[in-house]
């Protein structure tokens, strides 16, 4: 296959997001269905009714904002009909929406609530809508926020003469938290035009049609892929089924059962979810996947072997391999950047990789992630650091630009017109299709999330006995029996088990993820540069090959 250095970028006209969504909701008889996590029952409403509810919410937002003007809307909690309506309601009121995650298991709920309220306030949210315990926790600490149940907000609003507030295509539509940035939060500012461009291009690339297609997703709405999957359904008006992420986490195999039950034609998930089903595929029973036309894999690096195991496991149940769609995207580009065409299926590039340190060459298979969506452009920039050498491939830093790009990070300078955005990924191009082969040094990837080590390390260092500046956050290497986030920390104290639990809780509260393991080592064990900076990659390697000895085995506990 031939290579090029820059993918072409077709142009497309901008559309008005709120008007497009309204038009799609009001045409046809398609519906939104949301699984109630408590009862296990589907709650179904025609998109027309969801739109009517959105108008009520918009009218109430405009009434509540007078005379100072409308401000951003925050959403929290499991998805409901009202929560989805609130997204369009915010746009009809001419304001952006921001969805933030709830506390992960093991987090201190009070700290989560305080951090979440502070984050909502910092990004300009005035009203938070949601439900369940998460909303109750926020209400206990809310300062400067209006906290209201989504199913009650605007329910009595008079919409007879309602007129949407036209904020224009350049207005901010989504304030999207970037994955893994909760320690020192970064928020991508996405205009209505950018969100609309991404949703439209995604629908066109996959050939989605409201007359034949329906979507199913368990992805959380605070994640860019989960939110954009929903928005693609909203802009198209096809039937959409949404399940709380907690329901999938409790029983991953139900994903295939839900697809069978709903007969959805389009679904999406990160690599780890396909990996789970592929690894235990022999347990699949009584499912029918013959109607699935598109199964997107994105949000984290794709393990070719694991994805193929999934395809092997589901093919006997009618799943067509051509439905597989390995893709690439990020919150900074609304979501999708590259995507295979409809029925293109999964393809891989098998190459010989030589490590930058001159180690033995290895054979690797990388997923080919498709061409850029309409309006997006990708190039490979010359690397400014050591990268693996791949025979016949020009590896470098992946940079992107185009119609789906964020305006910039909230509080930072906007991206310049035509400016390339450095993604932090390493990759190359084959026949104008993108291949990702690695990550920039400072990014740790766990379960589809890009985690910045410094944020995790700062949180862990809050625990008594953990040496600040002696903490390394990393992820287990390929082939590990227990993949996930690992915190390696220099520790001085006499209660390592207690401190280990506190580190897990602190990281969970501050960064939204529970470490798979916390390894305490003796002071001065973590390798550093001559200037005192920790060497993350070397630390990870030392831990993997056993050169870093857990402090419990050294006899130096105090």
Coordinates of C-alpha atoms in Angstrom, one line a residue:
X1 CA 0.0 0.0 0.0
X2 CA 1.2 3.5 -0.7
X3 CA 1.7 6.3 1.8
X4 CA 1.1 10.0 1.9
X5 CA 1.9 12.6 4.5
X6 CA -1.4 14.6 4.6
X7 CA -5.0 13.4 4.1
X8 CA -7.1 15.7 1.9
X9 CA -9.9 17.8 3.5
X10 CA -13.1 18.2 1.5
X11 CA -15.2 21.3 2.5
X12 CA -18.8 21.4 3.5
X13 CA -21.2 24.2 4.4
X14 CA -22.0 24.9 8.0
X15 CA -25.6 24.2 9.3
X16 CA -27.5 25.5 12.3
X17 CA -27.4 22.8 14.9
X18 CA -30.6 23.6 16.9
X19 CA -32.7 24.0 13.8
X20 CA -31.3 20.7 12.3
X21 CA -32.1 18.8 15.4
X22 CA -35.6 20.3 15.7
X23 CA -36.3 19.4 12.1
X24 CA -35.1 15.8 12.6
X25 CA -37.1 15.4 15.8
X26 CA -40.3 16.6 14.3
X27 CA -40.2 14.5 11.1
X28 CA -41.3 10.9 11.0
X29 CA -42.4 8.5 13.8
X30 CA -39.1 7.5 15.3
X31 CA -38.6 7.4 19.0
X32 CA -36.0 7.7 21.8
X33 CA -35.9 4.8 24.3
X34 CA -34.0 5.0 27.6
X35 CA -33.5 2.0 29.9
X36 CA -34.5 2.8 33.5
X37 CA -31.7 1.4 35.6
X38 CA -33.8 0.7 38.6
X39 CA -36.8 -1.0 37.0
X40 CA -35.0 -2.5 34.0
X41 CA -37.9 -1.2 31.8
X42 CA -37.6 0.8 28.6
X43 CA -39.1 4.3 28.7
X44 CA -40.0 5.3 25.1
X45 CA -41.1 8.6 23.7
X46 CA -41.5 9.7 20.1
X47 CA -38.9 12.3 19.2
X48 CA -41.7 14.8 18.7
X49 CA -42.5 14.5 22.4
X50 CA -38.9 14.8 23.3
X51 CA -38.8 18.0 21.3
X52 CA -41.8 19.4 23.0
X53 CA -40.1 18.7 26.4
X54 CA -37.0 20.4 25.1
X55 CA -39.1 23.5 24.3
X56 CA -40.4 23.5 27.9
X57 CA -36.9 23.3 29.3
X58 CA -35.7 26.1 26.9
X59 CA -38.5 28.4 27.9
X60 CA -37.8 27.9 31.6
X61 CA -34.0 28.5 31.0
X62 CA -34.8 31.8 29.3
X63 CA -37.2 32.8 32.0
X64 CA -34.8 32.0 34.8
X65 CA -31.9 33.8 33.1
X66 CA -33.7 37.2 32.7
X67 CA -32.4 39.9 32.9
X68 CA -28.7 38.9 33.0
X69 CA -29.0 36.5 30.0
X70 CA -28.8 32.8 29.7
X71 CA -25.8 30.8 30.9
X72 CA -24.5 27.2 30.3
X73 CA -26.5 24.2 31.4
X74 CA -24.9 21.3 33.3
X75 CA -26.2 17.8 33.2
X76 CA -25.5 15.0 35.7
X77 CA -26.7 11.5 36.4
X78 CA -27.9 8.5 34.4
X79 CA -29.6 9.3 31.0
X80 CA -33.3 9.9 31.0
X81 CA -35.8 11.2 28.4
X82 CA -35.7 14.6 30.2
X83 CA -31.9 14.7 30.4
X84 CA -31.7 14.1 26.6
X85 CA -34.4 16.7 26.0
X86 CA -32.3 19.1 28.1
X87 CA -29.5 19.0 25.5
X88 CA -31.8 20.3 22.8
X89 CA -33.4 22.6 25.3
X90 CA -30.1 24.3 26.0
X91 CA -29.5 24.8 22.3
X92 CA -33.0 26.2 21.8
X93 CA -32.2 28.6 24.6
X94 CA -29.0 29.5 22.8
X95 CA -26.7 28.2 25.5
X96 CA -24.0 25.5 25.7
X97 CA -24.4 22.2 27.6
X98 CA -21.8 20.4 29.7
X99 CA -22.2 16.8 31.0
X100 CA -20.0 15.7 33.9
X101 CA -19.4 12.2 35.3
X102 CA -20.7 11.0 38.6
X103 CA -18.4 9.5 41.3
X104 CA -16.6 6.3 40.5
X105 CA -16.7 3.4 42.9
X106 CA -14.4 4.0 45.7
X107 CA -14.4 7.8 45.5
X108 CA -15.3 10.0 48.4
X109 CA -18.8 11.2 47.4
X110 CA -18.6 14.5 49.4
X111 CA -15.3 15.4 47.7
X112 CA -16.7 14.4 44.3
X113 CA -19.7 16.7 44.8
X114 CA -17.5 19.6 45.9
X115 CA -15.2 19.1 42.9
X116 CA -18.0 18.8 40.5
X117 CA -19.8 21.9 41.7
X118 CA -16.6 23.9 41.5
X119 CA -16.0 22.6 38.0
X120 CA -19.5 23.5 36.8
X121 CA -19.1 27.0 38.2
X122 CA -15.6 27.4 36.7
X123 CA -16.9 26.7 33.2
X124 CA -19.9 29.1 33.4
X125 CA -22.8 26.7 34.3
X126 CA -25.7 28.3 36.1
X127 CA -28.3 25.5 36.2
X128 CA -27.6 21.8 36.7
X129 CA -30.3 19.3 35.7
X130 CA -30.2 15.6 36.6
X131 CA -31.6 13.1 39.0
X132 CA -30.9 10.4 41.5
X133 CA -28.3 10.4 44.3
X134 CA -25.8 12.4 42.2
X135 CA -28.1 15.4 42.1
X136 CA -28.8 15.1 45.8
X137 CA -25.1 15.1 46.6
X138 CA -24.6 18.2 44.5
X139 CA -27.6 20.0 46.1
X140 CA -25.9 19.5 49.5
X141 CA -22.8 21.6 48.5
X142 CA -24.1 23.8 45.7
X143 CA -23.0 27.3 45.9
X144 CA -24.0 29.6 43.1
X145 CA -25.7 26.9 41.2
X146 CA -29.4 26.2 40.6
X147 CA -29.8 22.4 41.1
X148 CA -33.1 21.0 39.8
X149 CA -34.5 17.6 38.9
X150 CA -34.6 17.2 35.1
X151 CA -38.0 15.6 35.2
X152 CA -39.5 18.6 37.0
X153 CA -37.7 21.5 35.3
X154 CA -40.0 23.6 33.1
X155 CA -42.7 21.0 33.2
X156 CA -45.4 23.8 33.5
X157 CA -43.7 26.2 31.1
X158 CA -46.0 27.8 28.5
X159 CA -44.5 27.1 25.1
X160 CA -47.5 28.3 22.9
X161 CA -45.5 31.3 21.7
X162 CA -42.0 30.0 22.3
X163 CA -39.4 31.2 19.8
X164 CA -35.9 29.6 19.9
X165 CA -33.1 32.0 20.7
X166 CA -30.9 32.0 17.6
X167 CA -27.3 32.2 18.9
X168 CA -25.8 31.4 15.5
X169 CA -23.5 28.6 14.3
X170 CA -20.5 30.2 15.9
X171 CA -22.1 30.1 19.4
X172 CA -20.7 27.5 21.9
X173 CA -22.9 24.4 21.9
X174 CA -20.9 21.9 24.1
X175 CA -18.3 22.4 26.8
X176 CA -16.7 19.0 26.7
X177 CA -14.4 17.8 29.4
X178 CA -11.3 16.2 27.9
X179 CA -10.9 12.6 29.0
X180 CA -8.7 12.3 32.0
X181 CA -8.3 16.0 32.7
X182 CA -10.2 16.2 36.0
X183 CA -7.2 16.8 38.1
X184 CA -6.4 20.0 36.3
X185 CA -9.5 20.2 34.1
X186 CA -9.4 21.2 30.5
X187 CA -12.6 21.9 28.7
X188 CA -12.9 21.8 24.9
X189 CA -15.1 24.7 23.6
X190 CA -17.1 23.3 20.7
X191 CA -19.2 25.6 18.5
X192 CA -22.6 24.6 17.2
X193 CA -21.1 24.5 13.7
X194 CA -18.3 22.1 14.8
X195 CA -20.8 19.7 16.5
X196 CA -23.1 19.8 13.6
X197 CA -20.2 19.2 11.1
X198 CA -19.0 16.2 13.1
X199 CA -22.5 14.6 13.4
X200 CA -23.4 15.2 9.8
X201 CA -20.1 13.8 8.5
X202 CA -20.3 10.8 10.7
X203 CA -23.8 10.0 9.5
X204 CA -22.8 10.4 5.9
X205 CA -19.6 8.3 6.2
X206 CA -21.6 5.4 7.6
X207 CA -24.5 5.8 5.2
X208 CA -27.0 6.1 8.1
X209 CA -30.7 6.5 7.1
X210 CA -33.6 7.2 9.3
X211 CA -35.9 4.9 7.3
X212 CA -33.8 1.8 8.1
X213 CA -31.3 2.5 10.9
X214 CA -31.6 2.7 14.7
X215 CA -28.9 3.2 17.2
X216 CA -27.9 1.6 20.5
X217 CA -25.4 2.9 23.0
X218 CA -24.4 2.3 26.6
X219 CA -21.6 4.9 26.4
X220 CA -21.9 7.6 29.1
X221 CA -23.1 11.0 27.8
X222 CA -20.2 12.8 29.5
X223 CA -17.8 11.0 27.1
X224 CA -17.4 12.6 23.7
X225 CA -18.2 9.3 21.9
X226 CA -21.3 8.7 23.9
X227 CA -22.6 12.3 23.5
X228 CA -21.8 12.4 19.8
X229 CA -23.5 9.0 19.2
X230 CA -26.7 10.5 20.7
X231 CA -26.3 13.8 18.8
X232 CA -25.9 11.8 15.5
X233 CA -29.3 10.2 16.3
X234 CA -30.8 13.6 17.2
X235 CA -29.6 15.2 14.0
X236 CA -30.9 12.3 11.9
X237 CA -34.0 11.5 13.8
X238 CA -33.6 7.7 13.8
X239 CA -34.8 5.6 16.6
X240 CA -32.2 5.6 19.4
X241 CA -31.8 3.3 22.4
X242 CA -29.7 4.5 25.4
X243 CA -28.7 2.4 28.4
X244 CA -26.9 3.7 31.5
X245 CA -23.2 2.9 31.6
X246 CA -23.7 1.4 35.0
X247 CA -26.0 -1.2 33.5
X248 CA -23.3 -2.3 31.0
X249 CA -20.6 -2.3 33.7
X250 CA -22.7 -4.6 35.8
X251 CA -23.3 -7.1 33.0
X252 CA -21.2 -6.5 29.8
X253 CA -22.8 -9.5 28.0
X254 CA -26.2 -7.8 28.1
X255 CA -24.9 -5.5 25.4
X256 CA -25.4 -8.3 22.8
X257 CA -28.8 -9.1 24.4
X258 CA -29.9 -5.5 24.1
X259 CA -28.8 -5.4 20.5
X260 CA -30.9 -8.5 19.9
X261 CA -33.9 -7.0 21.7
X262 CA -33.8 -3.6 20.0
X263 CA -32.7 -4.8 16.6
X264 CA -30.4 -1.7 16.5
X265 CA -28.3 -1.4 13.3
X266 CA -25.6 0.9 14.8
X267 CA -23.6 0.6 18.0
X268 CA -20.3 1.8 19.4
X269 CA -17.8 1.1 22.2
X270 CA -14.2 1.3 23.2
X271 CA -11.8 -1.5 22.5
X272 CA -12.0 -2.9 26.1
X273 CA -15.7 -3.8 25.7
X274 CA -15.0 -5.7 22.5
X275 CA -12.1 -7.4 24.2
X276 CA -14.3 -8.6 27.1
X277 CA -16.8 -10.2 24.8
X278 CA -14.1 -11.7 22.6
X279 CA -12.2 -13.2 25.6
X280 CA -15.3 -14.9 26.9
X281 CA -17.2 -15.4 23.6
X282 CA -18.0 -19.0 24.4
X283 CA -20.5 -17.7 26.9
X284 CA -22.6 -16.0 24.3
X285 CA -26.1 -17.6 23.9
X286 CA -29.4 -16.9 22.2
X287 CA -28.5 -13.7 20.4
X288 CA -29.2 -12.4 16.9
X289 CA -26.8 -9.8 15.5
X290 CA -27.8 -10.1 11.8
X291 CA -29.3 -6.7 11.8
X292 CA -26.1 -4.9 12.9
X293 CA -24.7 -2.8 10.1
X294 CA -22.1 -0.7 11.9
X295 CA -20.1 -1.5 15.1
X296 CA -17.7 1.4 15.8
X297 CA -14.6 0.8 17.9
X298 CA -13.0 4.0 19.2
X299 CA -11.9 5.9 22.3
X300 CA -8.7 4.0 22.9
X301 CA -6.1 2.1 20.9
X302 CA -7.5 -0.9 19.2
X303 CA -5.9 -4.3 19.9
X304 CA -6.1 -6.1 16.6
X305 CA -6.0 -9.6 18.1
X306 CA -8.7 -8.8 20.7
X307 CA -10.9 -7.2 18.1
X308 CA -10.6 -10.2 15.8
X309 CA -11.5 -12.5 18.7
X310 CA -14.7 -10.5 19.1
X311 CA -15.5 -10.8 15.4
X312 CA -14.9 -14.6 15.6
X313 CA -17.1 -14.9 18.6
X314 CA -20.1 -13.0 17.2
X315 CA -19.9 -14.1 13.5
X316 CA -21.9 -17.4 14.3
X317 CA -24.7 -15.2 15.6
X318 CA -25.2 -13.3 12.3
X319 CA -22.7 -10.5 12.8
X320 CA -21.1 -9.5 9.5
X321 CA -17.4 -8.7 9.7
X322 CA -18.0 -5.8 7.2
X323 CA -19.9 -4.0 10.0
X324 CA -16.7 -3.5 12.0
X325 CA -15.6 0.1 12.0
X326 CA -12.3 0.8 13.8
X327 CA -12.1 4.6 14.2
X328 CA -10.1 7.5 15.6
X329 CA -11.3 10.6 17.4
X330 CA -11.0 12.9 20.4
X331 CA -13.0 15.4 22.4
X332 CA -11.1 18.3 20.8
X333 CA -12.6 17.4 17.4
X334 CA -16.1 17.0 18.8
X335 CA -15.5 13.3 18.5
X336 CA -14.7 11.4 15.3
X337 CA -11.7 12.3 13.1
X338 CA -11.3 9.2 10.8
X339 CA -13.8 6.4 10.1
X340 CA -13.9 3.5 7.6
X341 CA -16.6 3.8 4.9
X342 CA -19.8 1.7 5.3
X343 CA -19.1 -2.1 4.9
X344 CA -15.4 -1.4 4.6
X345 CA -14.8 -3.5 7.7
X346 CA -11.7 -3.9 9.9
X347 CA -8.3 -4.0 8.2
X348 CA -4.8 -4.1 9.7
X349 CA -1.3 -3.2 8.8
X350 CA 1.2 -5.9 9.8
X351 CA 4.7 -4.3 10.2
X352 CA 8.1 -4.8 11.7
X353 CA 8.8 -2.4 14.6
X354 CA 12.2 -1.7 16.0
X355 CA 12.2 0.0 19.4
X356 CA 13.9 3.4 19.6
X357 CA 16.5 1.9 22.0
X358 CA 17.6 -0.5 19.3
X359 CA 16.0 -3.5 20.8
X360 CA 15.0 -6.6 18.9
X361 CA 12.5 -6.0 16.0
X362 CA 9.0 -7.1 16.7
X363 CA 6.1 -8.0 14.4
X364 CA 3.0 -5.9 15.1
X365 CA -0.5 -5.6 13.7
X366 CA -2.1 -2.1 13.9
X367 CA -5.7 -1.3 13.0
X368 CA -6.3 0.9 10.0
X369 CA -8.7 3.6 11.2
X370 CA -10.1 4.9 7.9
X371 CA -9.9 8.2 6.1
X372 CA -10.8 11.5 7.7
X373 CA -14.5 12.5 7.9
X374 CA -15.7 15.2 5.5
X375 CA -14.2 18.5 6.5
X376 CA -11.4 17.0 8.6
X377 CA -7.7 16.8 7.7
X378 CA -4.8 14.8 9.2
X379 CA -1.1 15.0 8.7
X380 CA 2.0 13.3 10.2
X381 CA 4.5 15.8 11.6
X382 CA 8.2 15.1 12.0
X383 CA 8.8 13.5 15.4
X384 CA 10.8 15.6 17.9
X385 CA 11.6 12.6 20.1
X386 CA 12.6 9.0 19.7
X387 CA 9.9 6.9 18.1
X388 CA 9.7 3.3 17.1
X389 CA 11.1 2.6 13.6
X390 CA 8.6 0.8 11.3
X391 CA 9.8 -0.6 8.1
X392 CA 8.3 1.1 5.1
X393 CA 6.3 3.6 7.2
X394 CA 6.9 7.2 8.2
X395 CA 6.0 7.5 11.9
X396 CA 5.4 10.9 13.4
X397 CA 3.1 13.0 15.5
X398 CA -0.5 13.0 14.4
X399 CA -1.9 16.5 13.9
X400 CA -5.5 17.4 12.9
X401 CA -7.6 20.4 11.8
X402 CA -10.9 21.0 10.2
X403 CA -14.6 21.8 10.5
X404 CA -15.2 19.7 13.7
X405 CA -12.4 21.2 15.7
X406 CA -12.9 22.9 19.0
X407 CA -12.5 26.7 19.3
X408 CA -9.9 26.1 21.9
X409 CA -9.6 25.1 25.6
X410 CA -11.7 27.2 27.9
X411 CA -9.5 29.9 29.4
X412 CA -6.8 29.5 26.8
X413 CA -6.2 31.3 23.5
X414 CA -8.4 30.1 20.6
X415 CA -6.8 27.9 17.9
X416 CA -5.8 30.1 14.9
X417 CA -7.5 29.8 11.6
X418 CA -6.1 26.7 9.8
X419 CA -3.9 25.9 12.8
X420 CA -2.9 22.2 13.2
X421 CA -3.7 20.6 16.6
X422 CA -1.1 18.2 18.0
X423 CA -3.1 15.1 19.2
X424 CA -0.3 13.5 21.3
X425 CA -0.5 10.4 19.3
X426 CA 2.1 8.7 17.1
X427 CA 1.0 7.3 13.8
X428 CA 1.4 7.1 10.1
X429 CA -0.7 7.0 6.9
X430 CA -1.3 4.1 4.5
X431 CA -3.4 4.8 1.4
X432 CA -4.6 8.0 3.1
X433 CA -5.9 6.0 6.0
X434 CA -4.7 6.6 9.5
X435 CA -2.8 4.1 11.7
X436 CA -2.1 4.9 15.3
X437 CA 1.0 3.0 16.7
X438 CA 1.7 4.7 20.0
X439 CA 1.1 7.5 22.4
X440 CA 3.1 10.6 23.4
X441 CA 5.2 10.0 26.5
X442 CA 3.0 12.0 28.9
X443 CA -0.3 10.2 28.2
X444 CA -1.5 7.1 30.0
X445 CA -4.5 5.3 28.4
X446 CA -6.8 3.2 30.6
X447 CA -10.2 1.8 29.5
X448 CA -10.7 4.4 26.7
X449 CA -9.5 7.4 28.8
X450 CA -6.5 9.6 28.1
X451 CA -5.0 10.3 31.5
X452 CA -2.3 12.9 32.2
X453 CA 0.1 11.4 34.7
X454 CA 0.8 14.6 36.6
X455 CA -2.9 14.9 37.7
X456 CA -2.9 11.3 39.1
X457 CA 0.5 11.8 40.7
X458 CA -0.6 15.0 42.4
X459 CA -3.7 13.3 43.8
X460 CA -1.7 10.3 45.1
X461 CA 0.8 12.6 46.8
X462 CA -2.0 14.0 49.0
X463 CA -1.8 10.8 51.1
X464 CA 0.3 10.9 54.2
X465 CA 3.6 9.0 53.7
X466 CA 3.6 9.3 49.9
X467 CA 6.5 11.3 48.7
X468 CA 5.5 14.2 46.5
X469 CA 7.7 14.1 43.4
X470 CA 8.2 10.4 43.9
X471 CA 5.0 9.2 42.2
X472 CA 4.6 7.7 38.8
X473 CA 1.3 7.0 37.1
X474 CA 1.4 4.4 34.3
X475 CA -0.6 1.7 32.6
X476 CA 0.2 -2.0 32.6
X477 CA 2.0 -3.2 29.5
X478 CA 0.5 -5.4 26.7
X479 CA -0.4 -8.9 27.7
X480 CA -0.9 -8.1 31.4
X481 CA -3.4 -10.3 33.3
X482 CA -4.6 -7.1 35.1
X483 CA -4.7 -4.2 32.7
X484 CA -5.4 -0.8 34.1
X485 CA -3.9 2.2 35.9
X486 CA -0.9 1.6 38.1
X487 CA 0.4 4.1 40.6
X488 CA 4.0 3.6 41.7
X489 CA 5.0 5.7 44.7
X490 CA 7.8 6.2 47.1
X491 CA 6.4 5.7 50.6
X492 CA 7.6 6.3 54.1
X493 CA 5.4 5.0 56.9
X494 CA 4.2 2.0 58.8
X495 CA 0.7 1.4 57.4
X496 CA 1.1 0.7 53.7
X497 CA -2.3 -1.1 53.3
X498 CA -4.1 1.9 54.8
X499 CA -2.2 4.3 52.6
X500 CA -2.8 2.2 49.6
X501 CA -6.6 2.4 50.1
X502 CA -6.3 6.2 50.6
X503 CA -4.4 6.6 47.4
X504 CA -7.0 4.7 45.5
X505 CA -9.8 6.8 47.0
X506 CA -7.9 10.1 46.4
X507 CA -7.2 9.3 42.8
X508 CA -10.8 8.1 42.3
X509 CA -12.1 11.3 43.8
X510 CA -9.8 13.7 41.9
X511 CA -9.4 12.0 38.6
X512 CA -12.4 9.8 38.2
X513 CA -10.7 6.4 37.9
X514 CA -9.7 3.7 40.4
X515 CA -6.2 2.4 40.1
X516 CA -5.8 -1.3 39.4
X517 CA -2.8 -1.4 41.6
X518 CA -0.7 0.9 43.9
X519 CA 2.9 -0.2 44.4
X520 CA 4.8 1.4 47.2
X521 CA 8.6 1.5 46.9
X522 CA 11.4 2.8 49.2
X523 CA 12.4 6.4 49.1
X524 CA 14.7 7.3 46.2
X525 CA 13.8 4.2 44.3
X526 CA 12.1 6.0 41.4
X527 CA 14.6 6.9 38.7
X528 CA 15.1 10.6 38.0
X529 CA 17.0 12.8 35.6
X530 CA 20.0 14.8 36.8
X531 CA 17.7 17.7 37.3
X532 CA 15.4 15.7 39.6
X533 CA 12.6 14.9 37.2
X534 CA 11.1 11.4 37.4
X535 CA 11.7 9.1 34.4
X536 CA 8.2 7.6 33.8
X537 CA 9.0 5.2 31.0
X538 CA 12.0 3.8 32.9
X539 CA 10.0 3.5 36.1
X540 CA 7.3 1.5 34.2
X541 CA 9.9 -0.8 32.7
X542 CA 11.6 -1.3 36.1
X543 CA 8.3 -2.2 37.6
X544 CA 7.4 -4.7 34.8
X545 CA 10.7 -6.5 34.9
X546 CA 10.9 -6.7 38.7
X547 CA 13.7 -4.2 39.4
X548 CA 11.4 -2.1 41.6
X549 CA 10.8 -4.0 44.8
X550 CA 7.6 -3.3 46.8
X551 CA 8.4 -1.8 50.1
X552 CA 6.8 -4.6 52.0
X553 CA 9.6 -6.9 50.7
X554 CA 12.4 -4.6 51.7
X555 CA 11.9 -4.4 55.4
X556 CA 12.3 -0.6 55.5
X557 CA 8.8 0.2 56.8
X558 CA 8.7 2.7 59.6

